[in-house]
Coordinates of C-alpha atoms in Angstrom, one line a residue:
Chain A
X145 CA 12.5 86.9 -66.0
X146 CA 11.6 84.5 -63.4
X147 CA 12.9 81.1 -62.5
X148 CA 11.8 78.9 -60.2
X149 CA 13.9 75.3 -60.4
X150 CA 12.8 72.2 -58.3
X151 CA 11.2 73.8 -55.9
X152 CA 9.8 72.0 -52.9
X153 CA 7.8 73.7 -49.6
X154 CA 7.1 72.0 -46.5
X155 CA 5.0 72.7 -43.2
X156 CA 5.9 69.9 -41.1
X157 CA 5.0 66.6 -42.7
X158 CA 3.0 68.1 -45.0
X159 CA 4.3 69.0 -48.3
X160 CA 2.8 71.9 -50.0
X161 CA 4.9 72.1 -52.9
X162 CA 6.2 69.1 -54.7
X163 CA 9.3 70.1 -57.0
X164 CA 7.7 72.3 -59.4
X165 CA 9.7 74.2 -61.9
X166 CA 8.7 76.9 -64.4
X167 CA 9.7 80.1 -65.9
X168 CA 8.2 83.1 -67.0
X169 CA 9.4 86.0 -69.3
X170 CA 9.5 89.6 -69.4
X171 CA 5.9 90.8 -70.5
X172 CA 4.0 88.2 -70.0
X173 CA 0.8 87.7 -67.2
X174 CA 0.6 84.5 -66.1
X175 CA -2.3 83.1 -64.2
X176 CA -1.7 80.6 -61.3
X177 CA -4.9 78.7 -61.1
X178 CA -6.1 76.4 -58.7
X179 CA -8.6 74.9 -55.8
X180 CA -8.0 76.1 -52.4
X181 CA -4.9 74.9 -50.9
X182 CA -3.6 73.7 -54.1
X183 CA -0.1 75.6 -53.3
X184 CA -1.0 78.6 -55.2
X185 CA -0.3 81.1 -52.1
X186 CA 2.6 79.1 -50.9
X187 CA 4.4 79.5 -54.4
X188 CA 3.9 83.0 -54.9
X189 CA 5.1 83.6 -51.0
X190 CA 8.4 81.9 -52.4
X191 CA 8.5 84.1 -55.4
X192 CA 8.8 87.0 -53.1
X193 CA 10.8 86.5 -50.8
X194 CA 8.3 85.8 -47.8
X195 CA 9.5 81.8 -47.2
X196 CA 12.8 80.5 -48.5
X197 CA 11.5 76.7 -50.1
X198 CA 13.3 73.5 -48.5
X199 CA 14.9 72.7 -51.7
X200 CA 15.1 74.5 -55.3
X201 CA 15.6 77.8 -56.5
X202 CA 14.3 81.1 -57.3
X203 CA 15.4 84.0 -59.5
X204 CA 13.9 87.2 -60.6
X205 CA 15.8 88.6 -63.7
X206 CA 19.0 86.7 -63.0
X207 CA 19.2 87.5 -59.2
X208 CA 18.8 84.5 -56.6
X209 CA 16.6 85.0 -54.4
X210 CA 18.4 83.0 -51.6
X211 CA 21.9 84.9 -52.5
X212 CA 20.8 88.2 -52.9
X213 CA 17.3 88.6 -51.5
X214 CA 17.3 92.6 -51.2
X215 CA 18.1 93.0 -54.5
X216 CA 16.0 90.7 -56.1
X217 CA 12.9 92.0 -53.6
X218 CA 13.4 95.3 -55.4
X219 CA 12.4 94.0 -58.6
X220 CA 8.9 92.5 -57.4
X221 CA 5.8 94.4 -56.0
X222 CA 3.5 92.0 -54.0
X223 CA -0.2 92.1 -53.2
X224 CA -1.0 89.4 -50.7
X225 CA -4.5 87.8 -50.3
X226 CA -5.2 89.9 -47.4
X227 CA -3.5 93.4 -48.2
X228 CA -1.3 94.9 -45.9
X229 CA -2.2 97.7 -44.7
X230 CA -2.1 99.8 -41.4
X231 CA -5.7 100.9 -41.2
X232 CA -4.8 103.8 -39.0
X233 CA -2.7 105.7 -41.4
X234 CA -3.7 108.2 -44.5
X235 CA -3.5 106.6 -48.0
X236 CA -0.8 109.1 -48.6
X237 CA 1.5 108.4 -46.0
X238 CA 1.0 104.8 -46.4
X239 CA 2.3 105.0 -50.2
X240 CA 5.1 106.9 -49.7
X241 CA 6.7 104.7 -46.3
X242 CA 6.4 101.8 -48.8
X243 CA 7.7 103.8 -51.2
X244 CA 10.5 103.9 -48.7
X245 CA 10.8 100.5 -47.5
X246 CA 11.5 100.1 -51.2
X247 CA 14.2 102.5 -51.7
X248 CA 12.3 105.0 -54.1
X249 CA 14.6 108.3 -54.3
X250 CA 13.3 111.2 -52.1
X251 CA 13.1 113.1 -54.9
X252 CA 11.1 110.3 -57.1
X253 CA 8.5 109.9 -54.2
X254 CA 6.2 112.8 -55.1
X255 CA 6.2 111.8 -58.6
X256 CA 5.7 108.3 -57.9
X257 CA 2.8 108.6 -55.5
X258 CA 0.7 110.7 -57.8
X259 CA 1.3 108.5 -60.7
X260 CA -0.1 105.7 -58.9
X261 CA -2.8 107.6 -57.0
X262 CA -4.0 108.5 -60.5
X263 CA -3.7 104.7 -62.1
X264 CA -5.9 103.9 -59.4
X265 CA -8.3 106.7 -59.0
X266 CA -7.8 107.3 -55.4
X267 CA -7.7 111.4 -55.5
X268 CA -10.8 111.2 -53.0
X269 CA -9.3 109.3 -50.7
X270 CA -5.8 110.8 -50.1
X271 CA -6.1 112.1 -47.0
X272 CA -8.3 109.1 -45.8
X273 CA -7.5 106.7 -43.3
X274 CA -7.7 103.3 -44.6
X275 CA -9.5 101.8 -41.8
X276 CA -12.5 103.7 -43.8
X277 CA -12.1 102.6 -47.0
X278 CA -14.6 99.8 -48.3
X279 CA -13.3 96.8 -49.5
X280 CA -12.7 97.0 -53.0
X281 CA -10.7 100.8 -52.1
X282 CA -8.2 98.7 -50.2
X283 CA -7.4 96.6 -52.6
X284 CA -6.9 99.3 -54.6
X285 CA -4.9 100.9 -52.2
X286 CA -3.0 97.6 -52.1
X287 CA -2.2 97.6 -55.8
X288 CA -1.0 101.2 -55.6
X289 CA 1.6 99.8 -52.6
X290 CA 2.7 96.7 -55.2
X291 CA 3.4 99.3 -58.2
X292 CA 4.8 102.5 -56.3
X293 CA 8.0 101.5 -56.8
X294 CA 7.8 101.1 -60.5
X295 CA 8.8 97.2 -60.2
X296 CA 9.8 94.5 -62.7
X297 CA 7.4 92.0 -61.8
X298 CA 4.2 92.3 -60.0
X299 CA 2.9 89.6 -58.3
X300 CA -1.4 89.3 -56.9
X301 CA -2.8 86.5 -54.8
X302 CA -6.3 86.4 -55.7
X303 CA -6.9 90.3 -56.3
X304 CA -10.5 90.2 -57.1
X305 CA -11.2 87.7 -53.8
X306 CA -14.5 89.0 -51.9
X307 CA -14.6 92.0 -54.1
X308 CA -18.6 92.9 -55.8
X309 CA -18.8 92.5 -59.6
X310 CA -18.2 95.8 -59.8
X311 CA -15.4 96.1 -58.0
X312 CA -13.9 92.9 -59.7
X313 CA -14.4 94.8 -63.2
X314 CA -12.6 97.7 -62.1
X315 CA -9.5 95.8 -60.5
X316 CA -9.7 93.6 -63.6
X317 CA -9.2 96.6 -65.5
X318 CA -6.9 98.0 -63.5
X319 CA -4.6 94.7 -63.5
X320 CA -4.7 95.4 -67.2
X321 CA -3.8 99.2 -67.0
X322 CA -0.9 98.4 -65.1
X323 CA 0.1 95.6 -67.1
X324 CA 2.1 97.3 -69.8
X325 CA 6.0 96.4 -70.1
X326 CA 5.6 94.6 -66.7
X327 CA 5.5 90.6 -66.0
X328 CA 2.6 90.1 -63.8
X329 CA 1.8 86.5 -62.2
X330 CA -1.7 86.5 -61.0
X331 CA -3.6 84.0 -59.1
X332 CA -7.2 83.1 -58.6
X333 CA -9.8 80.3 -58.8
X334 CA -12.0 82.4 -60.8
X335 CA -11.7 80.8 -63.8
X336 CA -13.0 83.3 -66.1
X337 CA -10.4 86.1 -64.6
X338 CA -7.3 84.4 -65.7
X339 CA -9.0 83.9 -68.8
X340 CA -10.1 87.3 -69.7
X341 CA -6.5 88.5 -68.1
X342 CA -3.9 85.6 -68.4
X343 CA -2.0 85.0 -71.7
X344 CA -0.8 81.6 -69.7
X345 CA -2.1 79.6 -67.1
X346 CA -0.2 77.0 -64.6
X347 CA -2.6 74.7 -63.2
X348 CA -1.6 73.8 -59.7
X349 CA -3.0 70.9 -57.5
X350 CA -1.6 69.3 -54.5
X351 CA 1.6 71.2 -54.7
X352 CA 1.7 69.9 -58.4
X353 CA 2.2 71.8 -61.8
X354 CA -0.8 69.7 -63.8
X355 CA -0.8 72.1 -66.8
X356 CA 1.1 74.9 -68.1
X357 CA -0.2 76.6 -71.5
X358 CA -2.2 79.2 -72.9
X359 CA -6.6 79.0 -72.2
X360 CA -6.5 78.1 -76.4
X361 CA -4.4 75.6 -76.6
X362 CA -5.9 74.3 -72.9
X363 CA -9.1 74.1 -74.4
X364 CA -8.2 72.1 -77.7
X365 CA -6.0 69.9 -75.9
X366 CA -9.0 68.7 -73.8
X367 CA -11.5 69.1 -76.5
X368 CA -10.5 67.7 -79.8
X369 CA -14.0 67.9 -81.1
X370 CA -16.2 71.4 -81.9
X371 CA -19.9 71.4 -80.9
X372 CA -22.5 73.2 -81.9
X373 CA -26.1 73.5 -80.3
X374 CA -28.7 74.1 -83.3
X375 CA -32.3 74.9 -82.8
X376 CA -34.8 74.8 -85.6
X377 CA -38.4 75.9 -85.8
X378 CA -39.5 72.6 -87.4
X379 CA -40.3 69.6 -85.7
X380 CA -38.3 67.1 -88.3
X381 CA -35.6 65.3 -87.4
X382 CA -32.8 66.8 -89.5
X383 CA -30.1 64.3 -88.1
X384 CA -30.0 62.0 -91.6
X385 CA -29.3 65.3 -93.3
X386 CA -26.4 66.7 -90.7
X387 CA -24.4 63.3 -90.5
X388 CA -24.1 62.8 -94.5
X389 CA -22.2 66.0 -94.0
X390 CA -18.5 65.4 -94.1
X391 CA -16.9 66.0 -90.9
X392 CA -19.6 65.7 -88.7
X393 CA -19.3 62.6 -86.2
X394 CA -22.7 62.6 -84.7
X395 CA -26.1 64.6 -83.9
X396 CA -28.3 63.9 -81.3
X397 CA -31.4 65.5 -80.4
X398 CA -33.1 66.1 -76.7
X399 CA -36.1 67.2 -78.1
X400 CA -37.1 67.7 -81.9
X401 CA -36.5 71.3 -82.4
X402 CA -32.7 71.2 -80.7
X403 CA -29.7 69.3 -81.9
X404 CA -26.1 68.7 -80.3
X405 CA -24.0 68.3 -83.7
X406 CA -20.4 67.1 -82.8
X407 CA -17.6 67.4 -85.9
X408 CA -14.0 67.0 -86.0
X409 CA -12.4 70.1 -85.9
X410 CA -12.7 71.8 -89.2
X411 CA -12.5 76.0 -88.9
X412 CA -15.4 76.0 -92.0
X413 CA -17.7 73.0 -90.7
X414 CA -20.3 75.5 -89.0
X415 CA -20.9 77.2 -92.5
X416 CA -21.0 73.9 -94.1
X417 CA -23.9 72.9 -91.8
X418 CA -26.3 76.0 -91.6
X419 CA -26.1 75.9 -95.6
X420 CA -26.9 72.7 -95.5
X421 CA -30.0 72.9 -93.1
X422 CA -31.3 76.3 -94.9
X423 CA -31.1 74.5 -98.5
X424 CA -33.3 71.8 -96.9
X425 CA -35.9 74.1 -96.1
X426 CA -35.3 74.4 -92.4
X427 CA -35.7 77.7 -90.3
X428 CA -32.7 77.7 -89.0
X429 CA -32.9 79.8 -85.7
X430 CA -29.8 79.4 -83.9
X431 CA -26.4 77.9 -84.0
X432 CA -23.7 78.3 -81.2
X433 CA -20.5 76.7 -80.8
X434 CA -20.2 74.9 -77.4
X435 CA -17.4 75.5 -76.0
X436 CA -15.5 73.8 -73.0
X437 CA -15.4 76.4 -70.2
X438 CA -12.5 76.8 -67.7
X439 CA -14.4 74.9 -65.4
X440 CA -14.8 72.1 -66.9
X441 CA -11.1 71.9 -68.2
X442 CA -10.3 72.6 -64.7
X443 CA -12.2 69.5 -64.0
X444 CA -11.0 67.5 -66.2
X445 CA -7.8 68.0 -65.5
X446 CA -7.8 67.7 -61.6
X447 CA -9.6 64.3 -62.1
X448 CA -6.6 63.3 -64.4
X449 CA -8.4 62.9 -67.6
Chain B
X81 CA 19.9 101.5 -39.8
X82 CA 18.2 104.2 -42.4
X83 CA 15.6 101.6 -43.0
X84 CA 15.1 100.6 -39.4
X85 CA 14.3 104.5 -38.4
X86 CA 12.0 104.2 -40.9
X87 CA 10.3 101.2 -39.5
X88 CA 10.5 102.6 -36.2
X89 CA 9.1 106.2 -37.1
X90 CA 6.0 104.8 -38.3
X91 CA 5.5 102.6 -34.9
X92 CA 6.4 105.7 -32.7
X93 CA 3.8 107.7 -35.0
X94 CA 1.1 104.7 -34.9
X95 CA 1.5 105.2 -31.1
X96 CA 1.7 108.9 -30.2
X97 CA -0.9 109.4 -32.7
X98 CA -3.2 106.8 -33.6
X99 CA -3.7 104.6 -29.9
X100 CA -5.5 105.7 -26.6
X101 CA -3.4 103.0 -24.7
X102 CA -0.3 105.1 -25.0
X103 CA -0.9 108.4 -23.9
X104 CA -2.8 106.7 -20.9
X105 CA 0.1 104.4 -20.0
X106 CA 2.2 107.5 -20.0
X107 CA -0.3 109.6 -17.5
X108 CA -0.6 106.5 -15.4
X109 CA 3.3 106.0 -15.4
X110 CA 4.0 109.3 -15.0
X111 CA 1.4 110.1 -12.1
X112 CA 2.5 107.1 -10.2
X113 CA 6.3 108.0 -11.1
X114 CA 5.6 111.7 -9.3
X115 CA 4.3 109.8 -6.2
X116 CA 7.1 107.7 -5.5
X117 CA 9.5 110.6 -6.0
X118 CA 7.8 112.8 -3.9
X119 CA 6.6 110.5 -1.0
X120 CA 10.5 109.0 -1.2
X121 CA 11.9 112.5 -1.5
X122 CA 10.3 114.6 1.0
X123 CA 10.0 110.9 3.6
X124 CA 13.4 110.0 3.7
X125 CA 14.9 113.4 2.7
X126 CA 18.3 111.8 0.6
X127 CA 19.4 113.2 -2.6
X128 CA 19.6 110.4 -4.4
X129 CA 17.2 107.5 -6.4
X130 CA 17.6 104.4 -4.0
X131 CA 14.3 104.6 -2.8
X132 CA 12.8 105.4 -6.0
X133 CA 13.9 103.0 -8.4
X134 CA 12.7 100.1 -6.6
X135 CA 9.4 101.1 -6.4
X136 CA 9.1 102.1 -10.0
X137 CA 9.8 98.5 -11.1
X138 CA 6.5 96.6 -11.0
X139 CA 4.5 99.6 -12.4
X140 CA 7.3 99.8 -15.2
X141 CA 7.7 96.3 -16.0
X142 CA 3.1 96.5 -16.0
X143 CA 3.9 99.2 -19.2
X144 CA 6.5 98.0 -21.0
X145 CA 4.5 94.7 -20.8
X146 CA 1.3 96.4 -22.2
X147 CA 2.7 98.6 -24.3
X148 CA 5.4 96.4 -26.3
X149 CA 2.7 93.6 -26.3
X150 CA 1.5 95.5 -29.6
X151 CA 5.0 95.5 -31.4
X152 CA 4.9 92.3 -33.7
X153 CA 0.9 91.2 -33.0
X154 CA -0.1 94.4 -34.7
X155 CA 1.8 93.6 -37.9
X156 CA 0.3 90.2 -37.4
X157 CA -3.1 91.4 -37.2
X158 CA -3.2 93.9 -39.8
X159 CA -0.8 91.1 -42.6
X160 CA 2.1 93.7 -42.6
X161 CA 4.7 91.3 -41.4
X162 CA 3.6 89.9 -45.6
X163 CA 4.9 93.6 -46.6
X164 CA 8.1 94.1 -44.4
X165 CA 9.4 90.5 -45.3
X166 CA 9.0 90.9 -49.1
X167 CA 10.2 94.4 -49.1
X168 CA 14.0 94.7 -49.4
X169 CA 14.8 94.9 -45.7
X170 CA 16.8 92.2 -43.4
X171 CA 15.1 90.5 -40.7
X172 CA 17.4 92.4 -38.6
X173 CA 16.7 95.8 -40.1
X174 CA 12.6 94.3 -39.0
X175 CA 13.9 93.7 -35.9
X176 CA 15.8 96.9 -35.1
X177 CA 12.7 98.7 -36.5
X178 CA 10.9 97.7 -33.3
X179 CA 13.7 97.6 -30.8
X180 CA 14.3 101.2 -31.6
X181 CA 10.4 102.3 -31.8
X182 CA 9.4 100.8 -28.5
X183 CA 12.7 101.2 -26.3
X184 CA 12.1 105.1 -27.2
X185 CA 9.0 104.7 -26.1
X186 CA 10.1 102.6 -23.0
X187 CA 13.2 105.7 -22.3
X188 CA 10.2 108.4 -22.9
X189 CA 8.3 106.5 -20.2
X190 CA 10.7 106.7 -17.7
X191 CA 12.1 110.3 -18.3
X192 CA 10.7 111.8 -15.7
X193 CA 13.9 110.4 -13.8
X194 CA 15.8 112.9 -15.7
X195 CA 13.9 115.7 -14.5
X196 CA 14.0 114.3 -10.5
X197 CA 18.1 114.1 -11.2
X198 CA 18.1 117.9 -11.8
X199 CA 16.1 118.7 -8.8
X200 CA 18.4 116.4 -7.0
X201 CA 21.3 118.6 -7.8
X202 CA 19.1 121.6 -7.4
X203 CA 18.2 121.4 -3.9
X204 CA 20.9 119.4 -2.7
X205 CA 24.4 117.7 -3.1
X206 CA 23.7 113.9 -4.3
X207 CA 26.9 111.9 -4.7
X208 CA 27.4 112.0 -8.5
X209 CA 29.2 108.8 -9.3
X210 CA 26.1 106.5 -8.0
X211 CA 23.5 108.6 -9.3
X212 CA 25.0 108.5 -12.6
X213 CA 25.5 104.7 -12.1
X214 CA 21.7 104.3 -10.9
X215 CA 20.7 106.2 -14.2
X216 CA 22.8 103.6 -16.5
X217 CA 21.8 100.3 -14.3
X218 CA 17.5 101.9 -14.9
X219 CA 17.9 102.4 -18.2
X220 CA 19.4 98.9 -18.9
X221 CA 16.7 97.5 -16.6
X222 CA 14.3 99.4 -19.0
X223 CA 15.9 98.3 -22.4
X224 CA 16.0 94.8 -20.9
X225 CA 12.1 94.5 -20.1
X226 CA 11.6 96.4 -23.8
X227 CA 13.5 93.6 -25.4
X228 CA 12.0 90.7 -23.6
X229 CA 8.6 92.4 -24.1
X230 CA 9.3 91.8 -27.8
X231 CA 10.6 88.7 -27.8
X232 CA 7.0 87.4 -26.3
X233 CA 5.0 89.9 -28.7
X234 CA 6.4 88.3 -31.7
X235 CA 5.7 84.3 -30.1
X236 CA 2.4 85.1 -29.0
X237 CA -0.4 85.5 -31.4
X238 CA -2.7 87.7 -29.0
X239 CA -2.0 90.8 -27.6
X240 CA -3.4 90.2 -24.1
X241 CA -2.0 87.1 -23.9
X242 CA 1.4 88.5 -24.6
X243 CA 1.1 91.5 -22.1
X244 CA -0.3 88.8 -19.4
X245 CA 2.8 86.3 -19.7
X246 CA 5.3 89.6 -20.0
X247 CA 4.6 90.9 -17.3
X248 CA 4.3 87.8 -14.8
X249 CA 8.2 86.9 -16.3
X250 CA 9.7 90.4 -15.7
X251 CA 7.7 89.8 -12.1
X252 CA 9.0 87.0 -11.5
X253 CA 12.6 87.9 -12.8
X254 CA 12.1 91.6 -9.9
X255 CA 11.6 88.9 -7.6
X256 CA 13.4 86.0 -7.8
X257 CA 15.9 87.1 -5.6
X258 CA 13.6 86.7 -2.5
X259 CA 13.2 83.0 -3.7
X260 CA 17.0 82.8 -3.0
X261 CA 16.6 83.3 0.5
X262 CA 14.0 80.4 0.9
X263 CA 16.1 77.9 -0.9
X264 CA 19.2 76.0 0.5
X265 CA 20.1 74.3 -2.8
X266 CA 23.7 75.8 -3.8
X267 CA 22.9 74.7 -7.3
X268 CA 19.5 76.7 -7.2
X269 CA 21.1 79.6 -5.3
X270 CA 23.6 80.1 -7.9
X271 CA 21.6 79.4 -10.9
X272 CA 19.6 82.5 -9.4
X273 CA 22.3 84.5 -8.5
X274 CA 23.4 84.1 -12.6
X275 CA 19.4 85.3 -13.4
X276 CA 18.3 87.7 -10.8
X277 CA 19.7 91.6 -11.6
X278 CA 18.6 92.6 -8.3
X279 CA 22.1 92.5 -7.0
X280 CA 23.8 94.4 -10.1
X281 CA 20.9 97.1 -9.2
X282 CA 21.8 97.9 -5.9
X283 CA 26.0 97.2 -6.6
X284 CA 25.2 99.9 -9.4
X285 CA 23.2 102.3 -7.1
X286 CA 26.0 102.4 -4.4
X287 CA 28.5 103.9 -7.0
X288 CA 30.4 100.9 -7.4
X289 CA 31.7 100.2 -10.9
X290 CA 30.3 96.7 -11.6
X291 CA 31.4 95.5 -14.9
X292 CA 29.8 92.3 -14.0
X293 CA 26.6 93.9 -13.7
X294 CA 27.7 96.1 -16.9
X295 CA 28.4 93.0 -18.7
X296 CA 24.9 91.2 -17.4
X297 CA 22.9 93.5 -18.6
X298 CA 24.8 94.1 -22.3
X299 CA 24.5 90.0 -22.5
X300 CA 21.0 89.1 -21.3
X301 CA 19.7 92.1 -23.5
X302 CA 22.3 90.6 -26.5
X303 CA 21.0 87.4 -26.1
X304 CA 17.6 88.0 -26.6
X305 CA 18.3 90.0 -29.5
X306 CA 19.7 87.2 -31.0
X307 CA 17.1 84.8 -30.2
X308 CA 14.6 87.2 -31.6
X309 CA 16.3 87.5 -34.6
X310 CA 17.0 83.9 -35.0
X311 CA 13.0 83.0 -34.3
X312 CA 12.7 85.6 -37.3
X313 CA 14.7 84.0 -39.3
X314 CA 13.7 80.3 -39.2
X315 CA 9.9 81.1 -39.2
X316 CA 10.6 81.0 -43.2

């Protein structure tokens, strides 16, 4: 679906995009994740259309951008960082002249606008002018401008940025509403988002693809080992016990009632271990598996490690 | 040219209905435009627009400057240059967009001229050929100050800025041709000659057909379209 070969961007001597290449299919939502100025908004501006890159290429669906840039425009919908909007006109009116711009059939407009109106709840707010929207309205507003014209692809830069956590649940939601049969690149540094959303994420840092692969597969590259944080109600040391148990590499203890237990990665080991502490006598009052968050693997992977 | 209407509706709405700069530029211009028409008219007691194009200039070249000022720092301001240059539009359909929106507002600005023409003919006999001519030469003067108005509204990243250093260059273009006089350089005299549309004004006003000051006009104007478009274009 899209293409993007070699790419390289630069502002003067500074290059913000350092031939990266990937490619994403039909259906799937990718997540573009990384710190500020990483290149995230300078990669999804060359997606669309907005800059042409110094070198490299772009297609959506088998169209170059840089041959055919009108056509291949009509298959995206874009939602900047900072939605564009003209605050003095209606919600209505604003829809349907993008719905214009775009090339929507007269006769499709009416359909169109409502359909997305609805997706995005903003019945109340037709006739509003957006200057008096809150923030997380515009955005929505902004979303409805991206989809109005039923497009291919849809593209966000950082949609949930400055939003409340209500507001981010209900454009998270949203971005999941609308993501049926469409390919959606999304970016954000909120790790947890592309997460929740993302079926793939491409790390980007210093104009640099670091990573490209699903959370899972993310996670075990950079974590090999499971770990699990046990408490007991007992004050014994239950170490001798855990590390006769095959599988387990080590157990350490901060303080006599709570154990870090780290095992190779064997889907039945945490089973294996609770038995093994209850058949000892030990109250056994909680076992959780530790897992690496985004974060960290974010982290990690930006330090090079 | 369907897409660039569209463009150019929305601007033309944004101003009629939705700024308090435009309707007052248009009282002021039309108030001051009344004055000079009468004072000139009932003074000097010609049928014709001599007198009265001159004085318009300064006041006119003050609004377009203020007015067009708005045309490409508004889209700044407000991120929408992000939605026209990913929608599937040219950079020239962006371009024509505002040429169109604000020289209609520029032509609706100096209309009254129309309406001074027909009381020309009403209450006396003006020579048609250069009153027609004086029409053509003010509305290229005003399509001229509209498109350098925009050429500065999409370099400048403020709007008062881009009104201030408008106007003082369509000031300075009105009145270069005085410099002429005070300068014995041939080089200098020439070079101003080339710049100054003074001369094509009052060749124009006399009835004379000057395609030189047909073709000055059609070129400066073409030329910075071009460069407008160009700037457009590279900025990616």
């Amino acid at each position: 679906m899209i293409e993007v070969r070699d790419v390289s961007k630069w502002y003067g001597n500074f290059q913000a995009l350092k031939d990266i290449s990937f490619s994403i299919n039909e259906g799937e939502i990718v997540g573009f994740l990384g710190p500020n100025g990483a290149g995230k908004t300078t990669a999804m501006r060359i997606i669309t259309g907005y800059f042409l890159p110094n070198t490299g290429t772009i297609s959506i669906n088998g169209i170059s951008m840089e041959e055919n840039p009108a056509e291949a425009k009509k298959l995206l919908g874009y939602l900047p960082e900072i939605p564009p909007l003209y605050p003095e006109m209606p919600v209505n009116e604003y829809l349907k002249f993008v719905a214009e711009l775009n090339g929507v059939p007269r006769s499709n407009i009416k359909q169109r606008l409502d359909f997305v109106i609805e997706k995005t709840s903003l019945q109340e707010k037709y006739y509003s002018k957006i200057k008096t929207l809150s923030k997380g309205l515009k955005q929505r507003v902004g979303i409805a401008a991206a989809v109005i014209h039923d497009p291919k692809v849809i593209v966000l830069d950082e949609p949930t940025i400055g939003l409340d956590p209500l507001q981010i649940i209900e454009i998270r939601n949203l971005i999941k509403d609308i993501a049926e049969e469409k390919t959606i690149i999304l970016s954000s540094h909120i790790l947890a988002e592309v997460e929740e959303v993302c079926s793939r994420v491409i790390i980007i840092n210093n104009g640099e693809i670091i990573a490209e692969d699903s959370t899972e597969n993310l996670r075990k590259r950079l974590q090999p080992d499971r770990l699990f944080l046990i408490k007991i109600n007992e004050e014994n040391d239950i170490s001798t016990i855990v590390e006769k148990i095959n599988g387990v590499i080590s157990c350490t203890s901060e303080n006599p009632k709570e154990y870090i237990i780290r095992t190779n990665d064997i889907p039945s080991i945490q089973a294996v271990i609770t038995k093994s502490i209850v058949e000892n006598g030990f109250s056994l009052l909680e076992v959780k598996e530790i897992e690496l968050s985004l974060e960290e693997i974010f982290a990690k992977l930006i330090k090079g490690e | 040219m369907k897409k660039s209407w569209l463009l150019a509706k929305r601007d033309l709405n944004s101003l009629f209905l939705n700024s308090t700069i435009a309707p007052i530029i248009l009282v002021i211009i039309y108030l001051a435009s009344g004055f000079f028409f009468y004072s000139y008219f009932t003074y000097a007691r010609v049928a014709n627009l001599a007198g009265y194009i001159p004085n318009m200039i300064i006041i006119l070249a003050l609004t377009i400057s203020i007015i067009t000022a708005r045309a490409f720092i508004e889209e700044k301001r407000n991120n929408t240059l992000e939605l026209l240059f990913t929608s599937p539009l040219t950079d020239a359909q962006i371009y024509f967009g505002k040429f169109l929106a604000y020289n209609i507002f520029s032509i609706i600005m100096i209309a009254p001229v129309f309406v001074y023409t027909g009381i020309l003919f009403i209450v006396g006999k003006p020579d048609v050929l250069p009153l027609i001519f004086t029409l053509i030469a003010y509305i290229l003067l005003t399509v001229l100050f509209t498109t350098f108005s925009l050429l500065i509204s999409y370099i400048a990243s403020n709007q008062a800025v881009a009104a201030v250093v408008s106007f003082l260059v369509l000031l300075l273009l009105s009145l270069v041709d005085w410099i002429k006089n005070m300068v014995n350089l041939p080089f200098f005299k020439n070079l101003i000659s080339m710049v100054s549309y003074s001369e094509h004004l009052s060749n124009l006003s006399k009835g004379l057909l000057d395609l030189n000051a047909l073709l000055y006009f059609v070129l400066f104007i073409g030329v910075l379209i071009y460069i407008n478009i160009t700037l457009i274009e590279s900025k990616k």
